[in-house]
Amino acid sequence: MAKVTREMVTKAGVNVDELVELLIKNAGAELTTYYYYTILRINLIGLQGENIKEIAETARIEDRNHFEAIVPRIYELGGKLPDSMKEFHDLSACPPASLPKDPTDVMAMLKVLVEAERCAVRGYTHICNLTAGKDHRTYDLSQSILNEEIEHESWFSEFLGEGPSGHFLRRGETSPFVSKFLR
Amino acid sequence: MNKMQEYSLEVLKQFDGKEGRKAYVACNGLVYDVTDSFLWQGGKHQVSHMAGTDLTSELEDAPHDIEFLKRFQVIGHLV
């Protein structure tokens, strides 16, 4: 734990125990999403599925990166991951991104994907709101993750016909915003 | 099937989602059953929101609007 780090955040008026719990829940959401997106990506087959497969894979890897980036901050603030992975799964901030009943239905797959990203966008927006101007490191971390989650949402939303995402898919390395926390 | 009925804040407190109890939340005068929601396990939502309470004022600071609650069954009115 980083003692003075925690003190500074407490002094700024943040309930650090609640913040740590939120970080653990969102870390749980990232790791479970990485798992469930593996299944989704594998099932994105055929002419329609192939178009989405690469995007799903990028989101999957970046969500895993988000987990890696959040974990040190949990420990810096005096928290810890649950001893049980099952418990970690069940306390996730977002519901499981489970395979739809008909895995050949690409639109149904996209809806699962976009809802998972929307849950993440809400979660990190909330953490940013709690920490802005008070916990500069957690804010920086959450904002970085939020930037990537927003891009994930926009890609899947575009494929659902909800309008342009406004940008290209990834060109080059994954996690352009979060990678600085992965060194 | 639950009939629509009236819940006072005192009665609502009993439905806190803990120890196997149902989880109900109130918002804008309606009472919703969130018992089966993954995000309301143990009667708590995102760390700081508790079942068995009126969440109307808390919704203002939430990263989502009332549409999210409308996914759940309305089972009564808050009085």
mmCIF file of C-alpha atoms in Angstrom:
data_model
loop_
_atom_site.group_PDB
_atom_site.id
_atom_site.type_symbol
_atom_site.label_atom_id
_atom_site.label_comp_id
_atom_site.label_asym_id
_atom_site.label_seq_id
_atom_site.Cartn_x
_atom_site.Cartn_y
_atom_site.Cartn_z
ATOM 1 C CA MET A 1 0.000 0.000 0.000
ATOM 2 C CA ALA A 2 1.118 3.582 -0.590
ATOM 3 C CA LYS A 3 0.282 5.130 2.781
ATOM 4 C CA VAL A 4 0.578 8.798 1.918
ATOM 5 C CA THR A 5 -1.133 8.158 -1.429
ATOM 6 C CA ARG A 6 -4.161 6.844 0.443
ATOM 7 C CA GLU A 7 -4.026 9.685 2.952
ATOM 8 C CA MET A 8 -4.039 12.325 0.224
ATOM 9 C CA VAL A 9 -7.096 10.801 -1.417
ATOM 10 C CA THR A 10 -8.904 10.531 1.918
ATOM 11 C CA LYS A 11 -8.000 14.111 2.758
ATOM 12 C CA ALA A 12 -9.465 15.251 -0.545
ATOM 13 C CA GLY A 13 -12.825 13.894 0.594
ATOM 14 C CA VAL A 14 -12.977 10.579 -1.242
ATOM 15 C CA ASN A 15 -14.289 7.508 0.582
ATOM 16 C CA VAL A 16 -11.266 5.379 -0.249
ATOM 17 C CA ASP A 17 -12.800 2.076 0.840
ATOM 18 C CA GLU A 18 -15.746 2.654 -1.502
ATOM 19 C CA LEU A 19 -13.420 3.717 -4.288
ATOM 20 C CA VAL A 20 -11.305 0.583 -3.842
ATOM 21 C CA GLU A 21 -14.443 -1.554 -3.908
ATOM 22 C CA LEU A 22 -15.507 0.109 -7.160
ATOM 23 C CA LEU A 23 -12.059 -0.482 -8.664
ATOM 24 C CA ILE A 24 -12.205 -4.148 -7.677
ATOM 25 C CA LYS A 25 -15.663 -4.492 -9.221
ATOM 26 C CA ASN A 26 -14.533 -2.853 -12.439
ATOM 27 C CA ALA A 27 -11.358 -4.945 -12.535
ATOM 28 C CA GLY A 28 -13.662 -7.956 -12.197
ATOM 29 C CA ALA A 29 -15.735 -6.696 -15.098
ATOM 30 C CA GLU A 30 -12.613 -6.372 -17.252
ATOM 31 C CA LEU A 31 -11.281 -9.844 -16.542
ATOM 32 C CA THR A 32 -14.654 -11.531 -16.970
ATOM 33 C CA THR A 33 -15.223 -9.587 -20.173
ATOM 34 C CA TYR A 34 -11.851 -10.827 -21.448
ATOM 35 C CA TYR A 35 -13.074 -14.382 -20.801
ATOM 36 C CA TYR A 36 -16.561 -13.963 -22.294
ATOM 37 C CA TYR A 37 -15.268 -12.046 -25.298
ATOM 38 C CA THR A 38 -13.014 -15.021 -26.041
ATOM 39 C CA ILE A 39 -16.128 -17.135 -26.497
ATOM 40 C CA LEU A 40 -17.904 -14.441 -28.490
ATOM 41 C CA ARG A 41 -14.943 -13.914 -30.788
ATOM 42 C CA ILE A 42 -14.566 -17.616 -31.465
ATOM 43 C CA ASN A 43 -18.222 -17.779 -32.446
ATOM 44 C CA LEU A 44 -18.107 -14.799 -34.792
ATOM 45 C CA ILE A 45 -17.852 -16.944 -37.899
ATOM 46 C CA GLY A 46 -19.062 -16.771 -41.475
ATOM 47 C CA LEU A 47 -19.145 -13.801 -43.804
ATOM 48 C CA GLN A 48 -20.880 -11.491 -41.326
ATOM 49 C CA GLY A 49 -19.043 -12.689 -38.272
ATOM 50 C CA GLU A 50 -15.612 -12.332 -39.810
ATOM 51 C CA ASN A 51 -16.095 -8.555 -40.134
ATOM 52 C CA ILE A 52 -16.653 -8.208 -36.420
ATOM 53 C CA LYS A 53 -14.108 -10.754 -35.240
ATOM 54 C CA GLU A 54 -11.103 -8.430 -35.421
ATOM 55 C CA ILE A 55 -12.891 -5.632 -33.569
ATOM 56 C CA ALA A 56 -14.070 -7.997 -30.875
ATOM 57 C CA GLU A 57 -10.519 -9.248 -30.505
ATOM 58 C CA THR A 58 -9.125 -5.719 -30.132
ATOM 59 C CA ALA A 59 -11.719 -4.912 -27.479
ATOM 60 C CA ARG A 60 -10.940 -8.218 -25.741
ATOM 61 C CA ILE A 61 -7.222 -7.544 -25.513
ATOM 62 C CA GLU A 62 -7.736 -3.958 -24.429
ATOM 63 C CA ASP A 63 -10.150 -5.017 -21.701
ATOM 64 C CA ARG A 64 -7.509 -7.414 -20.434
ATOM 65 C CA ASN A 65 -5.061 -4.499 -20.459
ATOM 66 C CA HIS A 66 -7.568 -2.520 -18.411
ATOM 67 C CA PHE A 67 -7.556 -5.251 -15.783
ATOM 68 C CA GLU A 68 -3.746 -5.166 -15.681
ATOM 69 C CA ALA A 69 -3.751 -1.398 -15.355
ATOM 70 C CA ILE A 70 -6.324 -1.243 -12.531
ATOM 71 C CA VAL A 71 -4.837 -3.934 -10.281
ATOM 72 C CA PRO A 72 -1.773 -1.979 -9.074
ATOM 73 C CA ARG A 73 -3.989 0.981 -8.144
ATOM 74 C CA ILE A 74 -6.176 -1.283 -5.992
ATOM 75 C CA TYR A 75 -3.131 -2.319 -4.012
ATOM 76 C CA GLU A 76 -1.689 1.211 -3.868
ATOM 77 C CA LEU A 77 -4.915 2.331 -2.167
ATOM 78 C CA GLY A 78 -4.763 -0.491 0.356
ATOM 79 C CA GLY A 79 -7.134 -2.969 -1.283
ATOM 80 C CA LYS A 80 -6.655 -6.469 -2.611
ATOM 81 C CA LEU A 81 -8.178 -8.813 -5.149
ATOM 82 C CA PRO A 82 -10.567 -11.469 -3.765
ATOM 83 C CA ASP A 83 -8.902 -14.775 -2.920
ATOM 84 C CA SER A 84 -11.506 -16.619 -4.954
ATOM 85 C CA MET A 85 -11.829 -16.131 -8.699
ATOM 86 C CA LYS A 86 -15.457 -17.215 -8.497
ATOM 87 C CA GLU A 87 -16.145 -14.452 -6.016
ATOM 88 C CA PHE A 88 -14.292 -12.044 -8.310
ATOM 89 C CA HIS A 89 -16.544 -13.067 -11.208
ATOM 90 C CA ASP A 90 -19.728 -12.668 -9.209
ATOM 91 C CA LEU A 91 -18.920 -9.208 -7.859
ATOM 92 C CA SER A 92 -18.235 -7.816 -11.329
ATOM 93 C CA ALA A 93 -19.527 -4.301 -12.001
ATOM 94 C CA CYS A 94 -21.106 -5.550 -15.226
ATOM 95 C CA PRO A 95 -23.212 -8.606 -16.087
ATOM 96 C CA PRO A 96 -21.527 -11.459 -17.969
ATOM 97 C CA ALA A 97 -21.254 -10.878 -21.734
ATOM 98 C CA SER A 98 -22.706 -14.307 -22.400
ATOM 99 C CA LEU A 99 -23.025 -15.922 -25.813
ATOM 100 C CA PRO A 100 -26.528 -15.297 -27.217
ATOM 101 C CA LYS A 101 -28.887 -18.263 -27.643
ATOM 102 C CA ASP A 102 -28.255 -18.200 -31.380
ATOM 103 C CA PRO A 103 -24.521 -17.623 -31.854
ATOM 104 C CA THR A 104 -24.993 -17.370 -35.627
ATOM 105 C CA ASP A 105 -27.061 -14.213 -35.090
ATOM 106 C CA VAL A 106 -24.393 -11.547 -35.531
ATOM 107 C CA MET A 107 -26.739 -8.714 -34.557
ATOM 108 C CA ALA A 108 -27.469 -10.466 -31.283
ATOM 109 C CA MET A 109 -23.721 -10.854 -30.733
ATOM 110 C CA LEU A 110 -23.217 -7.140 -31.419
ATOM 111 C CA LYS A 111 -25.913 -6.263 -28.891
ATOM 112 C CA VAL A 112 -24.120 -8.294 -26.218
ATOM 113 C CA LEU A 113 -20.849 -6.595 -27.112
ATOM 114 C CA VAL A 114 -22.260 -3.066 -27.153
ATOM 115 C CA GLU A 115 -24.101 -3.533 -23.839
ATOM 116 C CA ALA A 116 -20.895 -4.740 -22.196
ATOM 117 C CA GLU A 117 -19.060 -1.656 -23.413
ATOM 118 C CA ARG A 118 -21.881 0.643 -22.331
ATOM 119 C CA CYS A 119 -21.732 -0.799 -18.839
ATOM 120 C CA ALA A 120 -18.002 -0.085 -18.783
ATOM 121 C CA VAL A 121 -18.508 3.475 -20.051
ATOM 122 C CA ARG A 122 -20.968 4.116 -17.228
ATOM 123 C CA GLY A 123 -18.670 2.542 -14.662
ATOM 124 C CA TYR A 124 -15.589 4.570 -15.545
ATOM 125 C CA THR A 125 -17.588 7.762 -15.999
ATOM 126 C CA HIS A 126 -18.754 7.274 -12.418
ATOM 127 C CA ILE A 127 -15.205 6.734 -11.139
ATOM 128 C CA CYS A 128 -13.984 9.790 -13.051
ATOM 129 C CA ASN A 129 -16.777 11.847 -11.489
ATOM 130 C CA LEU A 130 -15.816 10.628 -8.001
ATOM 131 C CA THR A 131 -12.108 11.272 -8.396
ATOM 132 C CA ALA A 132 -11.844 14.375 -10.579
ATOM 133 C CA GLY A 133 -9.718 16.956 -8.829
ATOM 134 C CA LYS A 134 -9.333 14.658 -5.792
ATOM 135 C CA ASP A 135 -7.480 11.472 -6.707
ATOM 136 C CA HIS A 136 -5.360 12.456 -9.642
ATOM 137 C CA ARG A 137 -3.873 9.050 -10.360
ATOM 138 C CA THR A 138 -7.126 7.112 -10.259
ATOM 139 C CA TYR A 139 -8.734 9.845 -12.338
ATOM 140 C CA ASP A 140 -5.946 9.610 -14.937
ATOM 141 C CA LEU A 141 -6.281 5.811 -14.981
ATOM 142 C CA SER A 142 -10.084 5.832 -15.218
ATOM 143 C CA GLN A 143 -10.125 8.513 -17.873
ATOM 144 C CA SER A 144 -7.616 6.550 -19.947
ATOM 145 C CA ILE A 145 -9.704 3.395 -19.705
ATOM 146 C CA LEU A 146 -12.875 5.370 -20.396
ATOM 147 C CA ASN A 147 -11.380 6.694 -23.645
ATOM 148 C CA GLU A 148 -10.858 3.155 -24.886
ATOM 149 C CA GLU A 149 -14.250 1.918 -23.700
ATOM 150 C CA ILE A 150 -15.952 4.776 -25.539
ATOM 151 C CA GLU A 151 -14.156 3.748 -28.714
ATOM 152 C CA HIS A 152 -15.217 0.121 -28.191
ATOM 153 C CA GLU A 153 -18.826 1.180 -27.746
ATOM 154 C CA SER A 154 -18.727 3.345 -30.853
ATOM 155 C CA TRP A 155 -17.323 0.564 -33.057
ATOM 156 C CA PHE A 156 -20.031 -1.914 -32.075
ATOM 157 C CA SER A 157 -22.702 0.765 -32.222
ATOM 158 C CA GLU A 158 -21.663 1.608 -35.770
ATOM 159 C CA PHE A 159 -22.009 -2.006 -36.833
ATOM 160 C CA LEU A 160 -25.468 -2.071 -35.284
ATOM 161 C CA GLY A 161 -26.426 0.725 -37.665
ATOM 162 C CA GLU A 162 -26.700 3.365 -34.953
ATOM 163 C CA GLY A 163 -24.530 5.857 -36.796
ATOM 164 C CA PRO A 164 -20.852 6.495 -37.554
ATOM 165 C CA SER A 165 -18.304 5.877 -34.820
ATOM 166 C CA GLY A 166 -16.353 8.894 -35.972
ATOM 167 C CA HIS A 167 -12.986 7.213 -36.161
ATOM 168 C CA PHE A 168 -10.981 4.336 -37.507
ATOM 169 C CA LEU A 169 -10.466 1.051 -35.779
ATOM 170 C CA ARG A 170 -7.069 0.496 -34.184
ATOM 171 C CA ARG A 171 -4.088 1.138 -36.365
ATOM 172 C CA GLY A 172 -0.963 -0.168 -34.738
ATOM 173 C CA GLU A 173 -0.659 -1.158 -31.095
ATOM 174 C CA THR A 174 -3.608 -1.772 -28.788
ATOM 175 C CA SER A 175 -4.436 0.443 -25.815
ATOM 176 C CA PRO A 176 -3.212 3.810 -27.074
ATOM 177 C CA PHE A 177 -4.553 5.493 -23.899
ATOM 178 C CA VAL A 178 -3.920 2.833 -21.249
ATOM 179 C CA SER A 179 -0.513 1.571 -22.384
ATOM 180 C CA LYS A 180 1.343 4.080 -20.194
ATOM 181 C CA PHE A 181 0.006 2.203 -17.139
ATOM 182 C CA LEU A 182 1.265 -1.115 -18.460
ATOM 183 C CA ARG A 183 4.992 -0.411 -18.425
ATOM 184 C CA MET B 1 -47.614 -12.687 -9.822
ATOM 185 C CA ASN B 2 -47.144 -9.781 -7.426
ATOM 186 C CA LYS B 3 -50.116 -7.406 -7.269
ATOM 187 C CA MET B 4 -49.461 -3.683 -7.299
ATOM 188 C CA GLN B 5 -49.516 -2.526 -3.703
ATOM 189 C CA GLU B 6 -48.474 0.398 -1.581
ATOM 190 C CA TYR B 7 -45.164 0.486 0.240
ATOM 191 C CA SER B 8 -44.112 2.911 2.917
ATOM 192 C CA LEU B 9 -40.404 3.638 3.373
ATOM 193 C CA GLU B 10 -40.516 1.579 6.564
ATOM 194 C CA VAL B 11 -41.970 -1.430 4.788
ATOM 195 C CA LEU B 12 -39.632 -0.983 1.835
ATOM 196 C CA LYS B 13 -36.614 -1.287 4.172
ATOM 197 C CA GLN B 14 -37.501 -4.937 4.723
ATOM 198 C CA PHE B 15 -36.796 -5.721 1.078
ATOM 199 C CA ASP B 16 -33.093 -5.066 1.277
ATOM 200 C CA GLY B 17 -31.942 -8.045 -0.775
ATOM 201 C CA LYS B 18 -29.880 -9.461 2.099
ATOM 202 C CA GLU B 19 -30.012 -12.984 3.553
ATOM 203 C CA GLY B 20 -32.272 -14.247 0.802
ATOM 204 C CA ARG B 21 -34.816 -11.422 1.052
ATOM 205 C CA LYS B 22 -36.256 -9.800 -2.031
ATOM 206 C CA ALA B 23 -34.598 -6.632 -3.299
ATOM 207 C CA TYR B 24 -36.935 -3.738 -4.044
ATOM 208 C CA VAL B 25 -36.001 -0.159 -4.881
ATOM 209 C CA ALA B 26 -38.179 2.899 -5.223
ATOM 210 C CA CYS B 27 -37.789 5.719 -7.693
ATOM 211 C CA ASN B 28 -40.156 8.531 -8.628
ATOM 212 C CA GLY B 29 -42.933 6.961 -6.605
ATOM 213 C CA LEU B 30 -42.747 3.487 -8.118
ATOM 214 C CA VAL B 31 -41.323 0.356 -6.506
ATOM 215 C CA TYR B 32 -39.268 -1.991 -8.669
ATOM 216 C CA ASP B 33 -38.258 -5.591 -8.054
ATOM 217 C CA VAL B 34 -34.532 -5.897 -8.770
ATOM 218 C CA THR B 35 -34.061 -9.214 -6.945
ATOM 219 C CA ASP B 36 -32.925 -11.179 -9.976
ATOM 220 C CA SER B 37 -30.561 -8.562 -11.353
ATOM 221 C CA PHE B 38 -26.870 -9.456 -11.507
ATOM 222 C CA LEU B 39 -26.105 -5.852 -10.628
ATOM 223 C CA TRP B 40 -28.155 -5.960 -7.424
ATOM 224 C CA GLN B 41 -26.659 -9.045 -5.810
ATOM 225 C CA GLY B 42 -26.767 -8.934 -2.037
ATOM 226 C CA GLY B 43 -29.019 -5.882 -2.260
ATOM 227 C CA LYS B 44 -26.259 -3.488 -3.235
ATOM 228 C CA HIS B 45 -25.598 -1.739 -6.539
ATOM 229 C CA GLN B 46 -22.191 -0.383 -7.517
ATOM 230 C CA VAL B 47 -21.004 -0.224 -3.880
ATOM 231 C CA SER B 48 -23.101 2.619 -2.563
ATOM 232 C CA HIS B 49 -26.761 2.133 -3.550
ATOM 233 C CA MET B 50 -28.903 -0.041 -1.328
ATOM 234 C CA ALA B 51 -32.044 -2.015 -1.981
ATOM 235 C CA GLY B 52 -34.927 -1.277 0.337
ATOM 236 C CA THR B 53 -34.556 2.468 -0.197
ATOM 237 C CA ASP B 54 -35.887 5.314 -2.306
ATOM 238 C CA LEU B 55 -33.238 6.044 -4.908
ATOM 239 C CA THR B 56 -34.933 9.059 -6.514
ATOM 240 C CA SER B 57 -32.316 11.585 -5.399
ATOM 241 C CA GLU B 58 -29.404 9.205 -6.002
ATOM 242 C CA LEU B 59 -30.456 8.718 -9.604
ATOM 243 C CA GLU B 60 -29.515 12.335 -10.312
ATOM 244 C CA ASP B 61 -25.828 11.502 -9.807
ATOM 245 C CA ALA B 62 -25.958 8.125 -11.527
ATOM 246 C CA PRO B 63 -24.233 7.516 -14.901
ATOM 247 C CA HIS B 64 -27.570 6.364 -16.302
ATOM 248 C CA ASP B 65 -31.166 7.585 -16.246
ATOM 249 C CA ILE B 66 -34.525 6.127 -15.193
ATOM 250 C CA GLU B 67 -34.691 4.063 -18.405
ATOM 251 C CA PHE B 68 -32.396 1.559 -16.756
ATOM 252 C CA LEU B 69 -34.838 0.923 -13.917
ATOM 253 C CA LYS B 70 -37.707 0.550 -16.345
ATOM 254 C CA ARG B 71 -36.227 -2.798 -17.382
ATOM 255 C CA PHE B 72 -37.497 -4.166 -14.059
ATOM 256 C CA GLN B 73 -40.996 -5.097 -12.993
ATOM 257 C CA VAL B 74 -42.971 -2.431 -11.164
ATOM 258 C CA ILE B 75 -44.595 -4.069 -8.175
ATOM 259 C CA GLY B 76 -46.023 -1.154 -6.263
ATOM 260 C CA HIS B 77 -46.240 2.492 -5.351
ATOM 261 C CA LEU B 78 -44.243 4.298 -2.714
ATOM 262 C CA VAL B 79 -46.464 6.127 -0.226
#
